Coordinates of C-alpha atoms and ligand atoms in Angstrom, one line a residue:
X1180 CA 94.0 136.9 104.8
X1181 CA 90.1 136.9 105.3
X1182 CA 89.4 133.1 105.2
X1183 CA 85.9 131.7 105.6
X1184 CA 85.2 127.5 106.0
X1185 CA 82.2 125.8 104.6
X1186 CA 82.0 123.0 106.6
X1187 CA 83.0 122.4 110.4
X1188 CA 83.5 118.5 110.7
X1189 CA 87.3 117.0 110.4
X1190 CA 88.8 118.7 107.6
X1191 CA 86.4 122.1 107.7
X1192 CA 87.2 122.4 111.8
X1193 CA 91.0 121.6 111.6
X1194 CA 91.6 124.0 108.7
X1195 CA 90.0 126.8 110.6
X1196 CA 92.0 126.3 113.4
X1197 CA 94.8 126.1 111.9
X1198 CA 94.7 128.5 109.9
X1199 CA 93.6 131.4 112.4
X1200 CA 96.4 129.7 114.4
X1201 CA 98.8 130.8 111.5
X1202 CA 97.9 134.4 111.6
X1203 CA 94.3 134.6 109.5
X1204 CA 90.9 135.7 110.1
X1205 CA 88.6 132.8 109.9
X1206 CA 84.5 132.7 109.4
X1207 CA 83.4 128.9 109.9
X1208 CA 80.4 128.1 108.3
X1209 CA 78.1 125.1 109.7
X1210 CA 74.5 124.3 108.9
X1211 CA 74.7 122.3 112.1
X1212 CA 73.4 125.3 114.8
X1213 CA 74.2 122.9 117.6
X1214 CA 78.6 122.4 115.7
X1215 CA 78.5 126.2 115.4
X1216 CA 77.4 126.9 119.3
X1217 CA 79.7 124.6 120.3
X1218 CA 82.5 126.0 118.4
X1219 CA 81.7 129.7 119.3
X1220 CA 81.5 128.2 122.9
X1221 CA 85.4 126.6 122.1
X1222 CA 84.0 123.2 123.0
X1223 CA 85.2 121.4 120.1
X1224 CA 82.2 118.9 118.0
X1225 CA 84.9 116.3 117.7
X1226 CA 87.8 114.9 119.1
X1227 CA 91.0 115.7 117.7
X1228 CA 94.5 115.7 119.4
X1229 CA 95.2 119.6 120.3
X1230 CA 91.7 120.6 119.0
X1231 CA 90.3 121.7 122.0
X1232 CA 93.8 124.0 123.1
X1233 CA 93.9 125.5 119.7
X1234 CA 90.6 126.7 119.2
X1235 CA 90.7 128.3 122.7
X1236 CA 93.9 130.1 121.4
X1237 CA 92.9 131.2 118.2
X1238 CA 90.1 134.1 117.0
X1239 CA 88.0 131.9 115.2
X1240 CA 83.9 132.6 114.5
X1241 CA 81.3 130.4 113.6
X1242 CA 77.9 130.7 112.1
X1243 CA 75.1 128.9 110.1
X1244 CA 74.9 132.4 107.9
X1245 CA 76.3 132.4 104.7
X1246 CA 76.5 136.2 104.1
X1247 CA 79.0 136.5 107.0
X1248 CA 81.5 135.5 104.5
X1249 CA 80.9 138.2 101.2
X1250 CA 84.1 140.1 102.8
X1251 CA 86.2 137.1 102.8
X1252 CA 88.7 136.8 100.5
X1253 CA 89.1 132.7 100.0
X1254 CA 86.4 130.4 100.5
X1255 CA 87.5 127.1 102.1
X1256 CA 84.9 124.3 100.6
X1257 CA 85.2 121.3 103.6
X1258 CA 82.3 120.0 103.0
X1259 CA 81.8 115.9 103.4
X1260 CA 81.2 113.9 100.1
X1261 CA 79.9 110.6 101.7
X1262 CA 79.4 107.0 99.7
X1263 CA 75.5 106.7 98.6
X1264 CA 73.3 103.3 98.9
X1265 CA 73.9 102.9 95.4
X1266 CA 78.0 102.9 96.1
X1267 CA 78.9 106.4 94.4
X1268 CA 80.2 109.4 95.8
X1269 CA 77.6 111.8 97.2
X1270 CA 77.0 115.2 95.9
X1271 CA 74.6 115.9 98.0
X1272 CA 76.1 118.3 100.5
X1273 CA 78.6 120.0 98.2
X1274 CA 76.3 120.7 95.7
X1275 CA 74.1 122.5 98.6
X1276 CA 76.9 124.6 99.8
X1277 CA 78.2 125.7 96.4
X1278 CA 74.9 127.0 96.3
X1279 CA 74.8 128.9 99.2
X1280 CA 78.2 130.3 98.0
X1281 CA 77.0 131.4 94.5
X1282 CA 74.2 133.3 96.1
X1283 CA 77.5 135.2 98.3
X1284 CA 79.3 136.2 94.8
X1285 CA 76.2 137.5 93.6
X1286 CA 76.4 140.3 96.1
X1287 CA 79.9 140.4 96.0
X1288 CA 81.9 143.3 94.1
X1289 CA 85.7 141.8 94.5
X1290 CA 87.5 138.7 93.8
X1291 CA 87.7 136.1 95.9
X1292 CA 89.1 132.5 95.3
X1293 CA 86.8 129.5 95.9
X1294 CA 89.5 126.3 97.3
X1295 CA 88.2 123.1 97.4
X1296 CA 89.4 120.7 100.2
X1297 CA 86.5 117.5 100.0
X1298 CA 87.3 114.6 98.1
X1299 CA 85.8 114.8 94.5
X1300 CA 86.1 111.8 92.0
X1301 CA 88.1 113.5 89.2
X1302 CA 86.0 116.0 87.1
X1303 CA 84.1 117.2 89.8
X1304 CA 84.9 120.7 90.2
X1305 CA 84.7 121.4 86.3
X1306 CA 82.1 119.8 85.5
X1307 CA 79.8 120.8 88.6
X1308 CA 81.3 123.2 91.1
X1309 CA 82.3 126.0 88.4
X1310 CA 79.1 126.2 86.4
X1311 CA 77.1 126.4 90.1
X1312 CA 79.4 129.2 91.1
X1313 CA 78.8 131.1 87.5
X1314 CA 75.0 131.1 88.2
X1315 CA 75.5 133.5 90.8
X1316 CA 76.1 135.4 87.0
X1317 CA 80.3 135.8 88.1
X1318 CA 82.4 134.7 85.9
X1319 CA 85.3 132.0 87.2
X1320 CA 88.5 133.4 86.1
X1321 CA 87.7 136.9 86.1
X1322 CA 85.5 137.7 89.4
X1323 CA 86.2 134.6 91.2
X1324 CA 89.1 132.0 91.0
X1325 CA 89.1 128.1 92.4
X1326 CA 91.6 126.1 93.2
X1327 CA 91.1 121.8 94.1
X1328 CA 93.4 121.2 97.1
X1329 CA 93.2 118.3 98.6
X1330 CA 93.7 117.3 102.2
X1331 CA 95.9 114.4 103.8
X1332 CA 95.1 114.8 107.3
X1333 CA 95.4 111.5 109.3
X1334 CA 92.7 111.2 112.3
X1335 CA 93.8 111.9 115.7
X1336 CA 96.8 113.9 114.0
X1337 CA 94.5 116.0 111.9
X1338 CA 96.6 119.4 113.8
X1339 CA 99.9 118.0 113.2
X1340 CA 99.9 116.9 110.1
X1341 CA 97.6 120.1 109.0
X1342 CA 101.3 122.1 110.4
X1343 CA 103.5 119.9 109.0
X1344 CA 102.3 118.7 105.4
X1345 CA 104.5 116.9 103.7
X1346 CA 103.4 118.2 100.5
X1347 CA 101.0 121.3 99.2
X1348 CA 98.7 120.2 96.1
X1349 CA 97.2 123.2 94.5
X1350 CA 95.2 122.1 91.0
X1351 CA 94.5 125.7 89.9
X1352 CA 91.7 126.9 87.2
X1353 CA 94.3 129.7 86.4
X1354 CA 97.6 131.3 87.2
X1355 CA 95.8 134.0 89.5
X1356 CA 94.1 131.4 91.7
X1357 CA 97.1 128.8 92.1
X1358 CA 99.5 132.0 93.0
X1359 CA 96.6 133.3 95.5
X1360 CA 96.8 130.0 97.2
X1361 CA 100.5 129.9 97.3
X1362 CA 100.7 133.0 98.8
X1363 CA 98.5 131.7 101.7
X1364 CA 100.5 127.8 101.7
X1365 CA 104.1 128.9 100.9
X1366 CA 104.8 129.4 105.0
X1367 CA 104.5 125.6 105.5
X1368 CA 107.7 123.8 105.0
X1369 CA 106.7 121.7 102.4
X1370 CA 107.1 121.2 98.2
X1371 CA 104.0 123.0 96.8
X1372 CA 102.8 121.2 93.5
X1373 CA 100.9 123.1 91.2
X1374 CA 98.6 121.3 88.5
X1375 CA 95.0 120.9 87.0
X1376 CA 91.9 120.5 88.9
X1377 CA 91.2 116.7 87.8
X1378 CA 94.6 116.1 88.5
X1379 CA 94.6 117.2 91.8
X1380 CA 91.3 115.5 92.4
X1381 CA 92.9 112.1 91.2
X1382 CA 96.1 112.9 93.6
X1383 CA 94.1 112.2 96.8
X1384 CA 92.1 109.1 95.5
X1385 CA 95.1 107.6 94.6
X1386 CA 97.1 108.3 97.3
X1387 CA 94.1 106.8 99.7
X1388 CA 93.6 104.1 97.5
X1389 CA 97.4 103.0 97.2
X1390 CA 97.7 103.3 101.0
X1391 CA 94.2 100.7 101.3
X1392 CA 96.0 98.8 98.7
X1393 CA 99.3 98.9 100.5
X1394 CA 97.5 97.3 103.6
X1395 CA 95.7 94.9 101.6
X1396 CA 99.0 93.3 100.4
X1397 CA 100.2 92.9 103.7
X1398 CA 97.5 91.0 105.2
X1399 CA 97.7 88.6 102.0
X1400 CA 101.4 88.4 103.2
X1401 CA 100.5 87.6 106.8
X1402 CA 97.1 85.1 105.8
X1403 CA 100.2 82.8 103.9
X1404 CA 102.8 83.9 106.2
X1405 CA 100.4 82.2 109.3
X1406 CA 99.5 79.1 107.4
X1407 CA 102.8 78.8 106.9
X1408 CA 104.3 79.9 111.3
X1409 CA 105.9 83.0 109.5
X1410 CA 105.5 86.1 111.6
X1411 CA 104.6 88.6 108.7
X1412 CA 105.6 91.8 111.3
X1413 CA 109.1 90.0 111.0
X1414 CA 108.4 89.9 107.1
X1415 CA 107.7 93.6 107.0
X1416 CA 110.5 94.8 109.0
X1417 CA 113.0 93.2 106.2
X1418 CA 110.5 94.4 103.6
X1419 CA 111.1 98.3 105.0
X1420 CA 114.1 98.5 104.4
X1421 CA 113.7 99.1 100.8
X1422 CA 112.6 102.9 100.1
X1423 CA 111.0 101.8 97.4
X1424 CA 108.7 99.5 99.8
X1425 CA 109.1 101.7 103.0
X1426 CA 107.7 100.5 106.7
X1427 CA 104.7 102.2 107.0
X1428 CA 101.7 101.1 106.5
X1429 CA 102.4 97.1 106.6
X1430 CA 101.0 96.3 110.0
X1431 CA 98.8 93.4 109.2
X1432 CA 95.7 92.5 110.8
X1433 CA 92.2 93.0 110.5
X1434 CA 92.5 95.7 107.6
X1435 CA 91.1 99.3 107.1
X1436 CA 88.1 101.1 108.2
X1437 CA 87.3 105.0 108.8
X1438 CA 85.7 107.6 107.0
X1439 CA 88.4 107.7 104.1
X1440 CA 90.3 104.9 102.8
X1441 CA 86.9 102.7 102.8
X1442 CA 84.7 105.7 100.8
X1443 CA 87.8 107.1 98.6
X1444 CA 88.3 103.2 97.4
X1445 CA 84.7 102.9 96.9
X1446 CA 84.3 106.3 95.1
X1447 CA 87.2 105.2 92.9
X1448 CA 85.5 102.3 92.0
X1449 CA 82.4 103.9 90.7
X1450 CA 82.9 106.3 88.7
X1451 CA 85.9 104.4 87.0
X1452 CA 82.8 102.1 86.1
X1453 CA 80.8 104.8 85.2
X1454 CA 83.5 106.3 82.2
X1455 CA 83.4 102.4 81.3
X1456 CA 86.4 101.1 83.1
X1457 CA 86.0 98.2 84.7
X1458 CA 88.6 98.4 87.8
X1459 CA 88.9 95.0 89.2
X1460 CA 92.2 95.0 91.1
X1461 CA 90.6 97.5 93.2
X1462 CA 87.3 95.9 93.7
X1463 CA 89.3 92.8 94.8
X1464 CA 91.1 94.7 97.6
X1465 CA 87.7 96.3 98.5
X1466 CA 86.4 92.8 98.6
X1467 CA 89.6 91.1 100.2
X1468 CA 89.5 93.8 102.9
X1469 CA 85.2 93.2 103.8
X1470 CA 86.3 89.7 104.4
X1471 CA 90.2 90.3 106.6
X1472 CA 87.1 91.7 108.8
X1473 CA 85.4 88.0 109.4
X1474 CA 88.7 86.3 110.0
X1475 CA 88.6 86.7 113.9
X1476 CA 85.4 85.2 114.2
X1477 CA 86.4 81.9 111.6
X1478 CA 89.6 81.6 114.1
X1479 CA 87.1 82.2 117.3
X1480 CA 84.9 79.7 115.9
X1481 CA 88.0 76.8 116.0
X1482 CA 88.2 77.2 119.8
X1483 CA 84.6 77.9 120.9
X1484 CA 80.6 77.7 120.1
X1485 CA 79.9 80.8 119.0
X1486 CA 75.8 80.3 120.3
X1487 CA 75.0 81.8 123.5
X1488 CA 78.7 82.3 123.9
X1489 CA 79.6 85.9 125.7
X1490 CA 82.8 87.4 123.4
X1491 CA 84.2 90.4 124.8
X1492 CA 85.5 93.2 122.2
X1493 CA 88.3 95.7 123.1
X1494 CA 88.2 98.8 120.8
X1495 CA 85.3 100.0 118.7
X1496 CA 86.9 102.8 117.0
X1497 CA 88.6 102.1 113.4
X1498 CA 91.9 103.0 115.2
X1499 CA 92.9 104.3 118.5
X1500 CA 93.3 107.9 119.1
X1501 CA 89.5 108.5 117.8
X1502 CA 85.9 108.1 118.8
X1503 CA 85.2 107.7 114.9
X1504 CA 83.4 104.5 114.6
X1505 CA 82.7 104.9 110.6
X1506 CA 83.2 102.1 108.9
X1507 CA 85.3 100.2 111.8
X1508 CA 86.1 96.8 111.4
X1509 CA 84.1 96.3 115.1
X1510 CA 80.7 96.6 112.7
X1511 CA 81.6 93.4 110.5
X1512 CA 82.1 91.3 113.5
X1513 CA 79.4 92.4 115.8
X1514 CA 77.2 91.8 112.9
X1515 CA 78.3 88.4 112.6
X1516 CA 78.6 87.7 116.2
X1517 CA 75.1 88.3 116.9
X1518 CA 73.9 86.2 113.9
X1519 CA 75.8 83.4 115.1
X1520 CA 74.0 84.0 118.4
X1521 CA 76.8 85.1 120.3
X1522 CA 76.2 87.3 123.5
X1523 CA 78.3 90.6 123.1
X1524 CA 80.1 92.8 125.3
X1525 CA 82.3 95.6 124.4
X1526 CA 84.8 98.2 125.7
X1527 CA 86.2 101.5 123.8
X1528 CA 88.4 104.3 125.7
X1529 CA 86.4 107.0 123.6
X1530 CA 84.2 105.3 120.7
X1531 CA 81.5 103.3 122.9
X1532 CA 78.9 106.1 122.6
X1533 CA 79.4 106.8 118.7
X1534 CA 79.4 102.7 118.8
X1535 CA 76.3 102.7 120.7
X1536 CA 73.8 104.3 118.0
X1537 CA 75.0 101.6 115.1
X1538 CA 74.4 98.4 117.7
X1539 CA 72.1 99.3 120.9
X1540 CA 71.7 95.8 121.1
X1541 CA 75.0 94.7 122.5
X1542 CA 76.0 95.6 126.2
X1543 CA 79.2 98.2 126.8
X1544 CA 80.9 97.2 129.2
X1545 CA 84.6 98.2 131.2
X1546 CA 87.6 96.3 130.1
X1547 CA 87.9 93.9 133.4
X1548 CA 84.4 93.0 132.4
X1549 CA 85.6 92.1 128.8
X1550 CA 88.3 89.6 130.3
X1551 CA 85.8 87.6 132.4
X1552 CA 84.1 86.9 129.0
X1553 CA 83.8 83.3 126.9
X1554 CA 86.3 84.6 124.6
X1555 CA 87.8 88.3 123.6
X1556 CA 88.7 89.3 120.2
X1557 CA 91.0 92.9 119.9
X1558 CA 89.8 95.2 117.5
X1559 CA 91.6 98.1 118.1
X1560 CA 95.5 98.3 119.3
X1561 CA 94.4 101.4 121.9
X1562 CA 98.0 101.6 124.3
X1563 CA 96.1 100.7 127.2
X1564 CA 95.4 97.0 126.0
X1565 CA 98.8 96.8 126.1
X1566 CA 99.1 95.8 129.9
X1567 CA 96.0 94.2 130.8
X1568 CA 96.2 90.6 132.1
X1569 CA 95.6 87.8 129.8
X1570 CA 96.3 84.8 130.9
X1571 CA 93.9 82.1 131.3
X1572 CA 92.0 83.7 128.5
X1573 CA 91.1 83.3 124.7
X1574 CA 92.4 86.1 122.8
X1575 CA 91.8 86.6 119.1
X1576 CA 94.2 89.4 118.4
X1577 CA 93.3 91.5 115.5
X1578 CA 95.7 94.4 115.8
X1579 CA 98.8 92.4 117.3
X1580 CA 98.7 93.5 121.0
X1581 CA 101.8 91.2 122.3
X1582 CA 101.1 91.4 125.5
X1583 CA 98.0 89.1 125.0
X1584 CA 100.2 86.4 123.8
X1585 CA 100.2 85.0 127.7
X1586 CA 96.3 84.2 127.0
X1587 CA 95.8 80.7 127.7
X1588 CA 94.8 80.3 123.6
X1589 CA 96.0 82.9 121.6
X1590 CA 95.6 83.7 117.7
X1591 CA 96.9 86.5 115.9
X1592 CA 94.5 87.2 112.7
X1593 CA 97.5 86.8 110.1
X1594 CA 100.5 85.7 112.5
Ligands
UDX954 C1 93.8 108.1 106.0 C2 95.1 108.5 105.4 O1 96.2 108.0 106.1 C3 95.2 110.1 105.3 O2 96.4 110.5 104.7 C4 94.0 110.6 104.6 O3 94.0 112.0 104.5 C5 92.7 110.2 105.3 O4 92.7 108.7 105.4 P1 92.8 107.9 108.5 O5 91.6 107.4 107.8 O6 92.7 108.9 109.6 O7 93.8 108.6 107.4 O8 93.5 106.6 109.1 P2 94.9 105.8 108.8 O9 95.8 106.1 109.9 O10 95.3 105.9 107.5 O11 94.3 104.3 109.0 C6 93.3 103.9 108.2 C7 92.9 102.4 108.5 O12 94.0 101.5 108.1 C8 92.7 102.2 110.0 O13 91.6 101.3 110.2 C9 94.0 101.4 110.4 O14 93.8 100.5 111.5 C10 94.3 100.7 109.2 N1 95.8 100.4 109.0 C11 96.6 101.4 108.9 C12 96.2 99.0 109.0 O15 95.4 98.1 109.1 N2 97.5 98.8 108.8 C13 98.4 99.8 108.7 O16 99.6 99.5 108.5 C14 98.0 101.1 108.7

């Protein structure tokens, strides 16, 4: 299949990839000169697990020129749909490209099917993608099909889970566009669910948002369970047992971040408001999760002055595995570090540099440096934190890195 990708970041790069990797011709489209030279150079823009070996495998061409694609037959939309000032989901950049790829079927004789893979708050691609692809004067349906098929790729296993979905979502506009897709997704070993376009849009909010959620609850759990000298990892492991519960996703500690769970919960949110629904259980887990961030620096503050203090941070990233610093739980507490008058110091494996355009203010530092701080507070559970030496040290732990328990004061955020 002739394949072309609007979009080169997480979702648009992987997808390419992967799919050239699985046999298919694939046109990447960036706006981003300096993403496309990179890729056509196999240096890969971000960093992904595998990335770098697969793209140097694969036959895979980018550009920044749209008309590269009008012999392709499926159009990949990847394009990001970041949160606004004003808290909604931006349309900014998906608007643009649909565009660009109305001004393609113009000039195009034969069918092609438009997928959508970026997040859209349900409604979306009827209400805005279709109509901007029928002023190219095709017809959606007859000249061109879409299909809203969401992603679940986790950072830093964006290529692995890409291979091994454990499901296929394809909301379809018709019959011809869903069985087009399945065509393409029916080699992956996974249950392909066909269903409408808002449906499929809602599947991925609410999958991002019950996982937030899911997190949420735990650190509730653990905030009691420590008041109370319950360790809620102990609590979860029970809790797992049930299917109904399952293990994942109930390690407590200083909540979520990324580019994701924060944005899809915050999308949610909006444009609920905005049909007149007023969603308050999940604008108190939004709010319960901005303040899990400030709990390392109320604990810090029982054992030392925070003024003119110098607090060491290990990990910057929102998880390990990444350099992805978007909306990481390091930004709440160097905020409130500094206004407190705290001196800063902080170490990250592969994040410091993305770290280093939020807060230029703070000093990056190695990991032996961070220990001969004040005070240290763990941010990110990267492996390598797992044998450094603790002792004689204050440790706030926000990601429940045992080993630090030989600190000389130790505190676990929720444990
Ligand atoms: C998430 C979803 O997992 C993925 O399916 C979706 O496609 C994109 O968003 P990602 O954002 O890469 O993936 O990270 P994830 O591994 O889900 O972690 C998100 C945040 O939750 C991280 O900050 C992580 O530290 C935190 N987290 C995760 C917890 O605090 N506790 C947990 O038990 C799991």
């Amino acid at each position: 299949m002739r394949i072309s990708i609007i979009g080169s970041g997480y979702v648009g790069l992987i997808t390419g990839a992967c799919f050239a990797q699985l046999g298919n011709d694939v046109t990447l489209v960036d706006i981003d000169k300096e993403k496309v030279e990179a890729i056509n150079n196999r240096i890969s823009p971000i960093y992904e697990e595998g990335l770098n070996e697969l793209l140097n495998q694969v036959h895979i061409e980018a550009t920044s020129d749209y008309h590269r694609i009008i012999d392709t037959d499926m159009i990949f939309l990847c394009v990001g749909t970041p949160i606004n000032k004003s808290g909604n989901m931006s349309l900014r950049y998906i608007t643009k490209a649909t565009e660009q790829i109305a001004r393609v079927l113009t000039d195009k004789k034969d069918y092609c099917l438009v997928v959508v893979k970026s997040t859209l708050v349900p409604g979306t691609t009827e209400e805005l993608l279709i109509p901007t692809l029928e002023r190219s004067g095709k017809k959606v349906g007859g000249d061109f099909g879409i299909c809203m098929s969401p992603e679940f790729l986790r950072e830093g296993k964006a290529v692995y889970d890409f291979m091994h979905p454990v499901r296929v979502i394809i909301g379809e506009y018709d019959k011809r566009s869903g069985d087009m897709l399945v065509n393409l997704c029916n080699k992956f070993n996974a249950p392909i669910l066909r269903t409408g376009l808002k449906t499929a849009e809602m599947m991925k909010l609410a999958s991002n948002t019950f996982l937030a959620t899911k997190i949420t609850f735990i650190n509730e759990i653990g905030n009691i369970c420590k008041q109370l000298g319950i360790d809620t990892y102990e609590v979860a492991k029970g809790m797992g047992f049930d299917e109904r519960i399952g293990s994942k996703f109930l390690n407590a500690g200083i909540g979520f971040g990324g580019s994701c769970l924060p944005k899809d919960l915050r999308a949610l949110v909006a444009s609920s408001r905005k049909q007149g629904y007023e969603p308050r259980f999940l604008r108190e887990v939004l709010r319960l999760n901005d303040r899990q961030a400030l709990i390392p620096v109320e604990l810090l503050k029982k054992h030392i002055p925070l003024k003119d203090a110098t607090i060491g941070l290990l990990g910057l990233a929102f998880k390990p595995e990444t350099d992805d610093v978007r909306d990481s739980r390091a930004i709440r507490i160097v905020q409130t570090l500094l206004a407190e008058g705290a001196v800063v110091k902080a170490y990250d494996p592969l994040a410091a540099e993305n770290f280093k355009r939020l807060f230029p203010q703070i000093q990056y530092v190695t990991k032996q440096e961070v220990l001969k701080c004040d005070a240290i507070i763990i941010i990110t559970e990267w492996e390598e934190f797992s044998n450094l030496d603790y002792k004689g040290k204050i440790v706030i732990d926000g990601r429940r890195v045992l080993k630090a328990r030989e600190a000389r004061i130790y505190e676990g955020v929720c444990w």
